[in-house]
């Protein structure tokens, strides 16, 4: 398993964080996703043989948020 953090901008409330977590959790190989609005951060634990950090970023950005891999 691999664990990566992303800075996420554009979140405004808990619903934003929930949307990101639900979206990322549906990706193949993800075992855990947790997002904090106040920290502006999403951490994702996943199998790197099934998913890349780019895949995660694209899934988040598809909802209009901006990401930077930390």
Coordinates of N, CA, C and O in Angstrom, one line a residue:
X1 N 0.8 -1.2 0.0 CA 0.0 0.0 0.0 C 0.9 1.2 0.0 O 2.0 1.2 0.5
X2 N 0.3 2.3 -0.6 CA 1.0 3.6 -0.6 C 0.1 4.6 -0.1 O -1.1 4.5 -0.2
X3 N 0.7 5.6 0.6 CA -0.1 6.7 1.2 C 0.4 8.0 0.7 O 1.6 8.3 0.7
X4 N -0.5 8.8 0.1 CA -0.1 10.1 -0.4 C -1.1 11.2 0.0 O -2.3 10.9 0.3
X5 N -0.6 12.4 0.1 CA -1.4 13.5 0.5 C -1.5 14.5 -0.6 O -0.5 14.7 -1.3
X6 N -2.6 15.2 -0.7 CA -2.9 16.2 -1.7 C -3.4 17.5 -1.1 O -4.3 17.4 -0.2
X7 N -2.9 18.6 -1.4 CA -3.5 19.9 -1.0 C -4.7 20.0 -2.0 O -4.5 19.9 -3.2
X8 N -5.8 20.4 -1.4 CA -7.0 20.5 -2.3 C -7.6 21.9 -2.0 O -7.9 22.3 -0.9
X9 N -7.7 22.7 -3.1 CA -8.3 24.0 -2.9 C -9.7 24.1 -3.6 O -9.9 23.3 -4.5
X10 N -10.5 24.9 -3.1 CA -11.9 25.0 -3.6 C -13.0 24.4 -2.8 O -14.1 24.5 -3.1
X11 N -12.6 23.8 -1.7 CA -13.6 23.2 -0.7 C -14.1 24.3 0.1 O -13.4 25.2 0.6
X12 N -15.4 24.2 0.4 CA -16.1 25.2 1.3 C -16.8 24.7 2.5 O -17.0 25.4 3.4
X13 N -17.0 23.4 2.5 CA -17.8 22.8 3.6 C -17.6 21.3 3.7 O -16.9 20.7 2.9
X14 N -18.2 20.7 4.7 CA -18.1 19.3 5.0 C -18.6 18.5 3.8 O -18.1 17.4 3.6
X15 N -19.6 19.0 3.1 CA -20.1 18.3 2.0 C -19.1 18.1 0.9 O -19.0 17.1 0.2
X16 N -18.2 19.1 0.7 CA -17.1 19.1 -0.3 C -16.2 17.9 0.1 O -15.8 17.1 -0.7
X17 N -15.8 17.9 1.4 CA -14.9 16.8 1.8 C -15.6 15.4 1.6 O -14.9 14.5 1.2
X18 N -16.8 15.3 1.9 CA -17.5 14.0 1.8 C -17.6 13.6 0.3 O -17.4 12.5 0.0
X19 N -17.8 14.6 -0.6 CA -17.9 14.3 -2.0 C -16.5 13.7 -2.5 O -16.4 12.7 -3.2
X20 N -15.5 14.4 -2.0 CA -14.1 13.9 -2.4 C -13.8 12.5 -1.9 O -13.4 11.7 -2.6
X21 N -14.1 12.3 -0.6 CA -13.9 11.0 0.0 C -14.7 9.9 -0.7 O -14.2 8.8 -1.0
X22 N -16.0 10.2 -1.0 CA -16.8 9.2 -1.7 C -16.3 8.9 -3.1 O -16.3 7.7 -3.6
X23 N -15.9 9.9 -3.8 CA -15.3 9.8 -5.2 C -14.0 9.0 -5.2 O -13.9 8.0 -5.9
X24 N -13.1 9.3 -4.3 CA -11.8 8.6 -4.2 C -12.0 7.2 -3.8 O -11.4 6.3 -4.3
X25 N -12.9 7.0 -2.8 CA -13.1 5.6 -2.3 C -13.6 4.6 -3.3 O -13.4 3.4 -3.2
X26 N -14.3 5.1 -4.4 CA -14.8 4.3 -5.5 C -13.7 3.9 -6.5 O -13.9 3.0 -7.3
X27 N -12.5 4.5 -6.4 CA -11.4 4.2 -7.3 C -10.9 2.8 -7.0 O -10.8 2.4 -5.8
X28 N -10.4 2.1 -8.0 CA -9.9 0.7 -7.8 C -8.6 0.8 -7.0 O -7.7 1.6 -7.3
X29 N -8.5 0.0 -6.0 CA -7.3 -0.1 -5.2 C -7.2 0.8 -4.0 O -6.3 0.7 -3.2
X30 N -8.2 1.7 -3.8 CA -8.2 2.6 -2.7 C -8.7 1.8 -1.4 O -9.7 1.2 -1.4
X31 N -7.9 1.9 -0.3 CA -8.4 1.3 0.9 C -8.8 2.3 1.9 O -9.6 2.0 2.8
X32 N -8.4 3.6 1.7 CA -8.8 4.6 2.7 C -8.6 6.0 2.1 O -7.7 6.3 1.4
X33 N -9.6 6.9 2.4 CA -9.5 8.3 1.9 C -10.0 9.2 3.1 O -11.1 8.8 3.6
X34 N -9.3 10.2 3.4 CA -9.8 11.1 4.5 C -9.4 12.5 4.1 O -8.3 12.8 3.7
X35 N -10.4 13.4 4.2 CA -10.3 14.8 3.7 C -10.7 15.7 4.8 O -11.7 15.5 5.6
X36 N -9.9 16.8 5.0 CA -10.3 17.9 5.9 C -10.4 19.2 5.2 O -9.5 19.6 4.4
X37 N -11.6 19.8 5.4 CA -11.8 21.1 4.8 C -10.9 22.2 5.3 O -10.3 22.9 4.6
X38 N -10.8 22.2 6.7 CA -10.0 23.3 7.3 C -8.5 23.1 7.0 O -7.8 24.1 6.8
X39 N -8.1 21.9 6.8 CA -6.7 21.7 6.5 C -6.4 21.8 5.0 O -5.3 21.8 4.5
X40 N -7.5 21.7 4.2 CA -7.4 21.8 2.7 C -6.6 20.6 2.2 O -5.8 20.8 1.3
X41 N -6.8 19.4 2.8 CA -6.0 18.3 2.5 C -6.8 17.0 2.4 O -7.7 16.8 3.1
X42 N -6.3 16.1 1.4 CA -6.9 14.8 1.3 C -5.7 13.8 1.4 O -4.7 14.0 0.7
X43 N -5.9 12.8 2.2 CA -4.9 11.7 2.3 C -5.5 10.5 1.7 O -6.7 10.2 2.1
X44 N -4.8 9.7 0.9 CA -5.3 8.5 0.3 C -4.4 7.4 0.4 O -3.2 7.6 0.2
X45 N -4.9 6.2 0.8 CA -4.1 5.0 0.9 C -4.6 4.1 -0.2 O -5.8 3.8 -0.3
X46 N -3.7 3.6 -1.0 CA -4.1 2.8 -2.2 C -3.0 1.9 -2.6 O -1.8 2.0 -2.3
X47 N -3.4 0.9 -3.5 CA -2.5 0.0 -4.1 C -1.9 0.6 -5.3 O -2.6 0.8 -6.3
X48 N -0.6 0.9 -5.3 CA 0.0 1.6 -6.5 C 0.1 0.7 -7.8 O 0.3 1.2 -8.9
X49 N -0.2 -0.6 -7.6 CA -0.2 -1.4 -8.8 C -1.5 -1.3 -9.5 O -1.6 -1.6 -10.7
X50 N -2.5 -0.7 -8.9 CA -3.9 -0.5 -9.5 C -4.2 0.9 -9.8 O -5.2 1.2 -10.5
X51 N -3.5 1.9 -9.2 CA -3.9 3.3 -9.3 C -2.6 4.2 -9.1 O -1.7 3.8 -8.5
X52 N -2.7 5.3 -9.8 CA -1.6 6.3 -9.6 C -2.1 7.5 -8.9 O -3.3 7.8 -8.8
X53 N -1.1 8.4 -8.5 CA -1.5 9.6 -7.9 C -2.2 10.5 -8.9 O -3.1 11.3 -8.5
X54 N -1.8 10.4 -10.2 CA -2.5 11.2 -11.2 C -4.0 10.8 -11.3 O -4.8 11.6 -11.6
X55 N -4.3 9.5 -11.2 CA -5.7 9.0 -11.2 C -6.5 9.6 -10.1 O -7.6 10.1 -10.3
X56 N -5.9 9.7 -8.9 CA -6.5 10.3 -7.8 C -6.8 11.8 -8.0 O -7.9 12.3 -7.8
X57 N -5.8 12.5 -8.5 CA -5.9 13.9 -8.7 C -7.0 14.2 -9.7 O -7.8 15.1 -9.5
X58 N -7.0 13.4 -10.8 CA -8.0 13.6 -11.9 C -9.4 13.4 -11.3 O -10.4 14.1 -11.7
X59 N -9.6 12.4 -10.5 CA -10.9 12.1 -9.9 C -11.4 13.3 -9.0 O -12.6 13.7 -9.1
X60 N -10.5 13.9 -8.3 CA -10.8 15.0 -7.4 C -11.1 16.3 -8.3 O -12.1 17.0 -8.1
X61 N -10.2 16.5 -9.2 CA -10.4 17.7 -10.1 C -11.6 17.6 -11.0 O -12.1 18.7 -11.4
X62 N -12.1 16.4 -11.3 CA -13.3 16.3 -12.1 C -14.5 17.0 -11.4 O -15.5 17.3 -12.1
X63 N -14.4 17.2 -10.1 CA -15.5 17.9 -9.4 C -15.2 19.4 -9.2 O -15.9 20.1 -8.5
X64 N -14.2 19.9 -9.9 CA -13.9 21.4 -9.9 C -12.9 21.8 -8.9 O -12.6 23.0 -8.7
X65 N -12.3 20.9 -8.1 CA -11.3 21.3 -7.1 C -10.0 21.3 -7.8 O -9.8 20.6 -8.8
X66 N -9.0 21.9 -7.1 CA -7.6 21.9 -7.6 C -6.8 21.1 -6.7 O -6.9 21.3 -5.4
X67 N -5.8 20.3 -7.2 CA -5.0 19.5 -6.3 C -3.5 19.8 -6.6 O -3.1 20.1 -7.7
X68 N -2.7 19.5 -5.5 CA -1.3 19.5 -5.6 C -0.8 18.4 -4.8 O -1.2 18.3 -3.6
X69 N 0.0 17.5 -5.3 CA 0.6 16.4 -4.6 C 1.6 16.9 -3.6 O 2.5 17.7 -3.9
X70 N 1.4 16.5 -2.3 CA 2.4 17.0 -1.3 C 3.5 16.0 -1.1 O 3.4 14.9 -1.3

